[in-house]
Tab-separated table of C-alpha atoms in Angstrom:
chain	number	residue	atom	x	y	z
A	202	MET	CA	14.143	-23.781	-126.556
A	203	LEU	CA	17.455	-22.469	-124.866
A	204	GLU	CA	16.638	-21.386	-121.241
A	205	ILE	CA	17.935	-17.962	-120.335
A	206	ALA	CA	19.587	-17.804	-116.889
A	207	ALA	CA	18.101	-15.429	-114.362
A	208	VAL	CA	19.981	-12.354	-113.522
A	209	ARG	CA	21.944	-12.915	-110.261
A	210	ARG	CA	21.979	-9.870	-107.839
A	211	LEU	CA	25.345	-9.415	-106.227
A	212	ALA	CA	27.333	-7.578	-103.437
A	213	ILE	CA	30.894	-7.258	-103.719
A	214	LEU	CA	32.534	-6.831	-100.449
A	215	GLY	CA	36.180	-5.780	-100.738
A	216	SER	CA	35.565	-4.389	-104.210
A	217	THR	CA	38.709	-2.255	-104.716
A	218	GLY	CA	41.000	-5.237	-103.544
A	219	SER	CA	42.560	-7.780	-105.847
A	220	ILE	CA	39.598	-10.317	-105.706
A	221	GLY	CA	36.950	-7.717	-105.919
A	222	VAL	CA	38.595	-6.106	-108.937
A	223	GLN	CA	38.902	-9.380	-110.515
A	224	ALA	CA	35.312	-10.133	-109.767
A	225	LEU	CA	34.126	-7.040	-111.278
A	226	ASP	CA	35.997	-7.867	-114.386
A	227	VAL	CA	34.067	-11.176	-114.659
A	228	VAL	CA	30.756	-9.579	-113.887
A	229	ALA	CA	31.431	-6.947	-116.814
A	230	ARG	CA	31.919	-9.794	-119.138
A	231	PHE	CA	28.187	-10.958	-118.410
A	232	PRO	CA	25.925	-8.147	-118.102
A	233	ASP	CA	23.054	-10.215	-118.730
A	234	ARG	CA	23.881	-12.553	-116.109
A	235	PHE	CA	24.696	-10.188	-113.100
A	236	GLU	CA	23.394	-7.019	-111.414
A	237	VAL	CA	25.694	-5.442	-108.777
A	238	VAL	CA	23.388	-4.253	-106.149
A	239	ALA	CA	25.867	-3.186	-103.649
A	240	LEU	CA	29.631	-2.566	-103.399
A	241	ALA	CA	31.912	-2.287	-100.056
A	242	ALA	CA	35.309	-1.162	-99.743
A	243	GLY	CA	37.837	0.617	-97.510
A	244	ARG	CA	39.380	3.952	-98.196
A	245	ASN	CA	40.124	3.812	-102.030
A	246	VAL	CA	37.486	6.182	-102.958
A	247	ALA	CA	38.590	7.105	-106.327
A	248	ARG	CA	38.525	3.305	-107.454
A	249	LEU	CA	35.287	2.835	-105.667
A	250	ALA	CA	33.578	5.937	-107.302
A	251	GLU	CA	34.883	4.634	-110.627
A	252	GLN	CA	33.266	1.229	-109.923
A	253	ALA	CA	30.245	2.777	-108.853
A	254	ALA	CA	29.971	4.836	-112.083
A	255	ARG	CA	30.444	1.738	-114.315
A	256	PHE	CA	28.101	-0.743	-112.461
A	257	ARG	CA	25.640	1.585	-110.929
A	258	PRO	CA	25.038	-0.237	-107.369
A	259	ARG	CA	22.049	0.946	-105.263
A	260	LEU	CA	24.325	1.006	-102.117
A	261	VAL	CA	27.863	1.807	-101.675
A	262	ALA	CA	29.951	1.076	-98.232
A	263	VAL	CA	33.266	2.849	-97.075
A	264	ALA	CA	35.366	2.366	-94.007
A	265	ASP	CA	34.693	5.532	-92.391
A	266	ASP	CA	32.788	8.933	-92.340
A	267	ALA	CA	35.543	10.895	-93.958
A	268	ALA	CA	35.563	8.669	-97.062
A	269	ALA	CA	31.786	8.556	-97.234
A	270	ARG	CA	31.533	12.188	-97.461
A	271	GLU	CA	34.171	12.223	-100.232
A	272	LEU	CA	32.379	9.356	-102.162
A	273	ARG	CA	28.913	11.178	-101.904
A	274	ALA	CA	30.599	14.194	-103.741
A	275	ALA	CA	31.684	11.942	-106.285
A	276	LEU	CA	28.655	10.086	-106.973
A	277	PRO	CA	25.416	10.975	-108.695
A	278	ALA	CA	22.178	11.463	-106.230
A	279	GLY	CA	20.248	8.175	-105.704
A	280	VAL	CA	23.193	6.070	-104.635
A	281	GLU	CA	22.998	5.265	-100.700
A	282	VAL	CA	26.402	5.689	-99.303
A	283	VAL	CA	27.080	4.168	-95.931
A	284	SER	CA	30.120	3.595	-93.635
A	285	GLY	CA	31.965	1.536	-91.222
A	286	ASP	CA	31.326	-1.962	-90.016
A	287	ALA	CA	27.666	-1.143	-90.084
A	288	GLY	CA	27.874	-0.266	-93.991
A	289	ALA	CA	29.630	-3.397	-94.952
A	290	VAL	CA	26.770	-5.392	-93.113
A	291	ALA	CA	24.255	-3.272	-94.853
A	292	ALA	CA	25.594	-4.221	-98.355
A	293	ALA	CA	26.062	-7.926	-97.190
A	294	SER	CA	22.436	-8.220	-95.977
A	295	HIS	CA	20.744	-5.742	-98.504
A	296	PRO	CA	17.278	-7.303	-99.172
A	297	ASP	CA	17.870	-7.317	-103.159
A	298	VAL	CA	20.943	-9.086	-102.959
A	299	GLU	CA	21.113	-12.952	-103.769
A	300	LEU	CA	24.879	-13.860	-103.597
A	301	VAL	CA	27.336	-12.013	-101.484
A	302	LEU	CA	31.049	-12.195	-102.569
A	303	ALA	CA	33.026	-11.795	-99.230
A	304	ALA	CA	36.437	-10.311	-100.059
A	305	ILE	CA	37.116	-7.932	-97.267
A	306	SER	CA	40.618	-8.956	-96.055
A	307	GLY	CA	41.524	-10.218	-92.559
A	308	GLY	CA	39.359	-10.299	-89.531
A	309	ALA	CA	37.435	-7.010	-90.784
A	310	GLY	CA	35.346	-9.372	-93.089
A	311	LEU	CA	33.831	-11.484	-90.370
A	312	ARG	CA	30.982	-9.408	-89.498
A	313	SER	CA	29.833	-8.767	-92.888
A	314	THR	CA	30.090	-12.438	-93.793
A	315	ALA	CA	28.128	-13.514	-90.603
A	316	ALA	CA	25.346	-10.915	-91.598
A	317	ALA	CA	25.258	-12.284	-94.950
A	318	VAL	CA	24.707	-15.811	-93.386
A	319	GLU	CA	21.992	-14.584	-91.234
A	320	ALA	CA	20.279	-12.882	-93.930
A	321	GLY	CA	20.068	-16.216	-95.856
A	322	LYS	CA	22.375	-14.985	-98.853
A	323	THR	CA	24.323	-17.425	-100.816
A	324	ILE	CA	28.079	-16.664	-100.030
A	325	GLY	CA	31.188	-16.664	-102.284
A	326	LEU	CA	33.790	-16.723	-99.540
A	327	ALA	CA	37.275	-15.298	-100.413
A	328	ASN	CA	37.599	-14.152	-96.825
A	329	LYS	CA	39.164	-17.020	-95.201
A	330	GLU	CA	39.607	-15.236	-91.879
A	331	SER	CA	35.692	-15.696	-91.535
A	332	LEU	CA	36.029	-19.421	-91.127
A	333	VAL	CA	39.556	-19.115	-89.373
A	334	LEU	CA	38.131	-16.866	-86.524
A	335	ALA	CA	34.773	-18.549	-86.199
A	336	GLY	CA	34.386	-21.453	-88.605
A	337	GLU	CA	32.416	-23.759	-86.494
A	338	LEU	CA	29.874	-21.036	-85.476
A	339	VAL	CA	29.664	-19.733	-89.146
A	340	VAL	CA	29.234	-23.050	-90.704
A	341	ARG	CA	26.707	-24.139	-88.107
A	342	ARG	CA	24.589	-21.095	-88.987
A	343	ALA	CA	24.971	-21.473	-92.597
A	344	ARG	CA	23.536	-24.876	-92.165
A	345	GLU	CA	20.748	-23.855	-90.114
A	346	ARG	CA	19.770	-21.127	-92.235
A	347	GLY	CA	20.221	-23.236	-95.541
A	348	VAL	CA	23.075	-21.010	-96.831
A	349	ALA	CA	25.404	-22.383	-99.425
A	350	ILE	CA	29.053	-21.301	-98.907
A	351	LEU	CA	30.997	-21.373	-102.315
A	352	PRO	CA	34.797	-21.117	-101.621
A	353	VAL	CA	36.627	-18.676	-103.810
A	354	ASP	CA	40.200	-19.438	-102.743
A	355	SER	CA	41.670	-21.453	-105.618
A	356	GLU	CA	42.713	-24.375	-103.156
A	357	HIS	CA	39.214	-24.607	-101.647
A	358	SER	CA	37.313	-24.107	-104.989
A	359	ALA	CA	39.464	-26.919	-106.353
A	360	ILE	CA	38.306	-29.347	-103.421
A	361	HIS	CA	34.588	-28.276	-103.879
A	362	GLN	CA	34.944	-28.980	-107.807
A	363	SER	CA	36.684	-32.478	-106.965
A	364	LEU	CA	33.908	-33.452	-104.522
A	365	VAL	CA	31.064	-32.727	-106.866
A	366	GLY	CA	29.111	-35.962	-107.696
A	367	HIS	CA	30.975	-38.071	-105.082
A	368	ASN	CA	30.009	-39.467	-101.699
A	369	ARG	CA	31.432	-37.179	-98.859
A	370	ASP	CA	31.471	-40.382	-96.731
A	371	GLU	CA	34.169	-41.907	-99.176
A	372	VAL	CA	36.596	-39.178	-98.873
A	373	ARG	CA	40.025	-40.359	-97.545
A	374	ARG	CA	41.758	-37.022	-97.307
A	375	LEU	CA	42.003	-33.595	-98.666
A	376	ILE	CA	45.161	-32.391	-100.284
A	377	LEU	CA	45.906	-28.742	-100.444
A	378	THR	CA	48.560	-27.634	-102.805
A	379	ALA	CA	51.002	-24.827	-102.026
A	380	SER	CA	53.175	-22.955	-104.427
A	381	GLY	CA	55.924	-22.838	-101.883
A	382	GLY	CA	55.932	-19.006	-102.157
A	383	PRO	CA	58.787	-16.711	-103.056
A	384	LEU	CA	61.370	-18.200	-100.431
A	385	ARG	CA	60.743	-22.046	-101.392
A	386	ALA	CA	64.442	-22.596	-102.453
A	387	VAL	CA	66.091	-20.100	-100.094
A	388	PRO	CA	68.304	-21.919	-97.640
A	389	GLN	CA	67.454	-22.032	-93.892
A	390	ALA	CA	70.547	-19.974	-92.981
A	391	GLU	CA	69.487	-17.149	-95.306
A	392	LEU	CA	65.821	-17.101	-94.017
A	393	ARG	CA	66.644	-14.942	-91.087
A	394	ASP	CA	67.869	-11.864	-93.149
A	395	VAL	CA	65.184	-12.095	-95.892
A	396	THR	CA	63.813	-8.554	-96.719
A	397	PRO	CA	60.251	-7.523	-97.190
A	398	ALA	CA	60.999	-6.722	-100.629
A	399	ARG	CA	62.469	-10.198	-101.432
A	400	ALA	CA	59.501	-11.928	-99.588
A	401	LEU	CA	56.935	-9.937	-101.685
A	402	LYS	CA	58.166	-11.524	-104.898
A	403	HIS	CA	55.803	-14.170	-105.542
A	404	PRO	CA	56.508	-16.306	-108.614
A	405	ASN	CA	53.099	-17.249	-109.572
A	406	TRP	CA	50.298	-14.929	-108.153
A	407	SER	CA	49.921	-11.175	-107.670
A	408	MET	CA	48.259	-10.758	-104.365
A	409	GLY	CA	48.276	-8.197	-101.652
A	410	ASP	CA	51.294	-7.759	-99.186
A	411	LYS	CA	49.778	-9.606	-96.381
A	412	ILE	CA	48.778	-12.656	-98.171
A	413	THR	CA	52.095	-12.717	-99.946
A	414	ILE	CA	53.947	-12.756	-96.770
A	415	ASP	CA	51.683	-15.497	-95.585
A	416	SER	CA	52.563	-17.420	-98.782
A	417	ALA	CA	56.226	-16.907	-98.014
A	418	THR	CA	55.991	-18.256	-94.434
A	419	LEU	CA	53.472	-21.050	-95.533
A	420	MET	CA	51.039	-19.627	-92.900
A	421	ASN	CA	48.771	-19.055	-95.581
A	422	LYS	CA	48.501	-22.707	-96.206
A	423	GLY	CA	48.107	-23.531	-92.457
A	424	LEU	CA	44.985	-20.790	-92.464
A	425	GLU	CA	43.581	-22.903	-95.462
A	426	VAL	CA	43.797	-26.009	-93.493
A	427	ILE	CA	41.665	-24.549	-90.834
A	428	GLU	CA	39.194	-22.991	-93.491
A	429	ALA	CA	39.033	-26.544	-95.148
A	430	ARG	CA	38.264	-28.226	-91.772
A	431	TRP	CA	35.006	-26.337	-91.263
A	432	LEU	CA	34.160	-25.940	-95.112
A	433	PHE	CA	34.372	-29.769	-95.729
A	434	GLY	CA	33.630	-30.977	-92.361
A	435	VAL	CA	37.128	-32.967	-92.464
A	436	GLU	CA	39.160	-33.687	-89.382
A	437	PRO	CA	42.642	-32.015	-89.468
A	438	ARG	CA	44.539	-35.294	-89.688
A	439	ARG	CA	42.875	-35.943	-92.962
A	440	ILE	CA	44.052	-32.670	-94.567
A	441	ASP	CA	47.491	-32.603	-95.872
A	442	ILE	CA	49.614	-30.011	-97.827
A	443	VAL	CA	51.823	-30.614	-100.688
A	444	VAL	CA	54.207	-28.042	-102.385
A	445	HIS	CA	53.440	-27.807	-106.207
A	446	PRO	CA	55.572	-24.865	-107.450
A	447	GLU	CA	53.714	-24.680	-110.882
A	448	SER	CA	50.586	-23.862	-109.370
A	449	ILE	CA	48.600	-25.812	-112.027
A	450	VAL	CA	46.926	-28.424	-109.609
A	451	HIS	CA	44.882	-26.270	-107.393
A	452	SER	CA	44.133	-29.103	-104.890
A	453	MET	CA	43.055	-32.721	-104.867
A	454	VAL	CA	40.708	-35.245	-102.915
A	455	GLU	CA	41.761	-38.758	-102.316
A	456	TYR	CA	38.970	-41.266	-101.911
A	457	ILE	CA	38.704	-44.581	-99.971
A	458	ASP	CA	39.685	-46.854	-102.992
A	459	GLY	CA	42.872	-44.878	-103.737
A	460	SER	CA	41.450	-42.769	-106.489
A	461	MET	CA	42.454	-39.144	-106.690
A	462	VAL	CA	40.417	-36.293	-108.277
A	463	ALA	CA	42.107	-33.011	-108.884
A	464	GLN	CA	41.203	-29.801	-110.584
A	465	LEU	CA	43.779	-28.344	-112.787
A	466	GLY	CA	43.968	-24.771	-114.533
A	467	VAL	CA	45.893	-21.723	-115.264
A	468	SER	CA	46.963	-19.439	-112.435
A	469	ASP	CA	44.202	-16.902	-112.739
A	470	MET	CA	41.863	-15.981	-109.869
A	471	ARG	CA	38.945	-15.422	-112.303
A	472	GLY	CA	38.674	-19.258	-112.625
A	473	PRO	CA	37.604	-19.772	-109.019
A	474	ILE	CA	35.780	-16.434	-108.853
A	475	SER	CA	33.598	-17.255	-111.922
A	476	TYR	CA	32.866	-20.813	-110.423
A	477	ALA	CA	31.340	-19.390	-107.550
A	478	LEU	CA	29.423	-16.703	-109.253
A	479	GLY	CA	28.111	-18.992	-111.757
A	480	HIS	CA	27.474	-22.165	-109.457
A	481	PRO	CA	25.970	-24.450	-110.332
A	482	GLY	CA	26.680	-23.666	-113.869
A	483	ARG	CA	29.991	-22.237	-115.464
A	484	LEU	CA	30.734	-19.215	-117.209
A	485	PRO	CA	32.547	-19.367	-120.482
A	486	LEU	CA	35.926	-17.333	-119.798
A	487	ASP	CA	38.469	-16.429	-122.460
A	488	LEU	CA	41.451	-17.426	-120.162
A	489	PRO	CA	44.355	-19.103	-122.102
A	490	PRO	CA	44.059	-22.904	-122.281
A	491	LEU	CA	46.141	-25.189	-120.194
A	492	ASP	CA	48.753	-26.549	-122.275
A	493	LEU	CA	50.188	-29.521	-120.399
A	494	ALA	CA	52.348	-30.618	-123.373
A	495	ARG	CA	54.269	-27.258	-122.922
A	496	LEU	CA	54.566	-27.462	-119.229
A	497	GLY	CA	56.237	-30.887	-119.635
A	498	ARG	CA	56.162	-31.879	-115.998
A	499	LEU	CA	54.453	-31.161	-112.751
A	500	THR	CA	56.303	-31.411	-109.411
A	501	PHE	CA	55.336	-31.917	-105.944
A	502	GLU	CA	57.265	-31.728	-102.716
A	503	THR	CA	56.828	-32.240	-98.872
A	504	PRO	CA	56.438	-28.833	-97.136
A	505	ASP	CA	59.650	-28.325	-95.060
A	506	ALA	CA	58.360	-27.676	-91.431
A	507	ALA	CA	61.906	-26.917	-90.357
A	508	ARG	CA	62.357	-23.912	-92.409
A	509	PHE	CA	58.691	-22.823	-92.585
A	510	PRO	CA	57.185	-24.048	-89.425
A	511	ALA	CA	54.276	-21.440	-89.485
A	512	PHE	CA	51.831	-23.999	-91.361
A	513	THR	CA	52.194	-26.527	-88.344
A	514	LEU	CA	50.693	-23.776	-85.986
A	515	ALA	CA	47.288	-24.065	-87.737
A	516	TYR	CA	47.269	-27.880	-86.859
A	517	ARG	CA	48.277	-26.861	-83.346
A	518	ALA	CA	45.486	-24.285	-83.186
A	519	LEU	CA	42.888	-26.897	-84.221
A	520	GLU	CA	44.121	-29.244	-81.738
A	521	ILE	CA	43.645	-26.593	-78.941
A	522	GLY	CA	40.304	-25.611	-80.339
A	523	GLY	CA	37.905	-22.783	-79.370
A	524	THR	CA	39.472	-19.317	-79.783
A	525	ALA	CA	42.943	-20.380	-80.512
A	526	PRO	CA	42.665	-20.291	-84.366
A	527	ALA	CA	41.370	-16.533	-83.948
A	528	VAL	CA	44.507	-15.756	-81.647
A	529	LEU	CA	46.868	-17.364	-84.242
A	530	SER	CA	45.196	-15.199	-86.955
A	531	GLY	CA	45.337	-11.961	-85.001
A	532	ALA	CA	49.119	-12.652	-84.023
A	533	ASP	CA	49.917	-13.312	-87.758
A	534	GLU	CA	48.567	-10.045	-88.695
A	535	ALA	CA	50.531	-8.201	-86.148
A	536	ALA	CA	53.641	-10.159	-86.975
A	537	VAL	CA	53.688	-9.761	-90.535
A	538	ALA	CA	52.840	-6.112	-90.182
A	539	ALA	CA	56.032	-5.832	-87.962
A	540	PHE	CA	58.208	-7.575	-90.628
A	541	LEU	CA	56.948	-5.426	-93.433
A	542	ALA	CA	57.784	-2.444	-91.250
A	543	GLY	CA	61.091	-3.646	-90.511
A	544	ARG	CA	60.572	-4.240	-86.757
A	545	CYS	CA	61.188	-7.877	-86.712
A	546	ARG	CA	62.902	-10.468	-88.760
A	547	PHE	CA	61.083	-12.870	-91.264
A	548	THR	CA	61.979	-15.841	-88.917
A	549	ASP	CA	60.396	-14.110	-86.168
A	550	ILE	CA	56.916	-14.413	-87.721
A	551	ALA	CA	56.327	-17.896	-86.862
A	552	ASP	CA	58.003	-17.663	-83.320
A	553	LEU	CA	55.730	-14.599	-82.379
A	554	CYS	CA	52.599	-16.379	-83.550
A	555	ALA	CA	53.809	-19.699	-81.594
A	556	GLU	CA	54.385	-17.670	-78.395
A	557	ALA	CA	51.180	-15.858	-78.515
A	558	LEU	CA	49.171	-19.152	-79.176
A	559	GLU	CA	50.644	-20.943	-76.406
A	560	ALA	CA	50.080	-17.835	-73.996
A	561	HIS	CA	46.370	-17.854	-74.819
A	562	ALA	CA	43.745	-19.496	-72.437
A	563	PRO	CA	41.289	-20.909	-75.175
A	564	GLU	CA	37.325	-20.747	-74.887
A	565	PRO	CA	34.588	-22.188	-77.048
A	566	VAL	CA	33.689	-19.692	-79.663
A	567	ARG	CA	30.069	-18.574	-79.149
A	568	SER	CA	29.660	-15.237	-81.177
A	569	VAL	CA	31.346	-13.095	-83.592
A	570	GLU	CA	32.203	-10.611	-81.052
A	571	GLN	CA	34.172	-13.159	-78.999
A	572	ALA	CA	36.067	-14.568	-82.087
A	573	LEU	CA	37.131	-10.752	-82.948
A	574	ALA	CA	38.138	-10.012	-79.535
A	575	ALA	CA	40.204	-13.338	-79.365
A	576	SER	CA	41.888	-12.188	-82.650
A	577	GLU	CA	42.499	-8.680	-81.424
A	578	TRP	CA	43.982	-10.249	-78.086
A	579	GLY	CA	46.540	-12.451	-80.478
A	580	ARG	CA	47.206	-9.112	-82.478
A	581	ARG	CA	48.155	-7.275	-79.220
A	582	GLU	CA	49.978	-10.233	-77.867
A	583	ALA	CA	52.195	-10.521	-80.669
A	584	GLU	CA	52.798	-6.767	-80.935
A	585	ARG	CA	53.779	-6.636	-77.354
A	586	ARG	CA	56.343	-9.299	-77.999
A	587	VAL	CA	57.627	-7.556	-80.866
A	588	SER	CA	58.210	-4.352	-78.793
A	589	LYS	CA	59.815	-6.448	-76.166
A	590	ARG	CA	62.193	-7.933	-78.765
A	591	GLY	CA	62.994	-4.397	-79.887
A	592	ALA	CA	63.510	-2.923	-76.099
């Protein structure tokens, strides 16, 4: 007799963003497998109201009181509407939720991710900053609470899939693949004058502005190194990056006998999202099949640290330790915002982050609030340096 899978009750944090929207698309395809208990988003009230009307959650969280008032007027009675950081925490720790998809972007997602861990929820982690800011702390608490963290980033999902059924002690290294971003072939002499519009034209992925610029600088890959270090317990010296423009091989694991296990798939985030939502099973998605014969070839390159030094800063932050990765993350947020606003050049982003990182006096990360404070220090320090350059 065919066993019917139990309904998995979800909280989707960051539901109006790219990952949240795609996660709800996956959920909608399997109404007998998932129930949306809680949604949390920023200030996109119109989209959140549409999502709430369709998925009928019990609790909806928004960024502030003004958005909450607007949302209450748009929703039927009986839906609890909460706001602010406390609202996202309430969604993440709702007693009826089993799995939390943590997709609130940036450092803002750390509190709710940490709350989900403390509440004993399974985590589908799409917010890499949670582990960049406080990876050692979050992973330790997850281990103590018996909480599984299932990565949703395509690269870390690929690593997770490539580790299944293997002995972790036999891993030689992890290899994260990078598309190379929209500026991969741009000569170094031209990078200084790259415009935001040009840097936002990613060849393979449709993402938010911040992460697309991070892809262009390769900072995103550096932050993924930090995330991988804590997710998989592998020392930074055993985590490598390779540029793979086709974005078909999503990442690889090399074992001590020289064997390499990789995960391949079409460039569609619904793949890693569904892997996390359905784990330990897989969901039958109707994505286009991967036609390797039509592709013809897959190419790989060493990342160019001279043109794109940002990713090297992640290794430096891990070497410094403590609050240094949080400072790097905050500095990057400020530098990218300045670039998008036309207040600094593309090549200034890595320079600003490096200066903030080296100016910081690191401390061991003992709490979520301390990690957030370090990230805010990095943001302010980079912003101060942007203003100083423009003076």
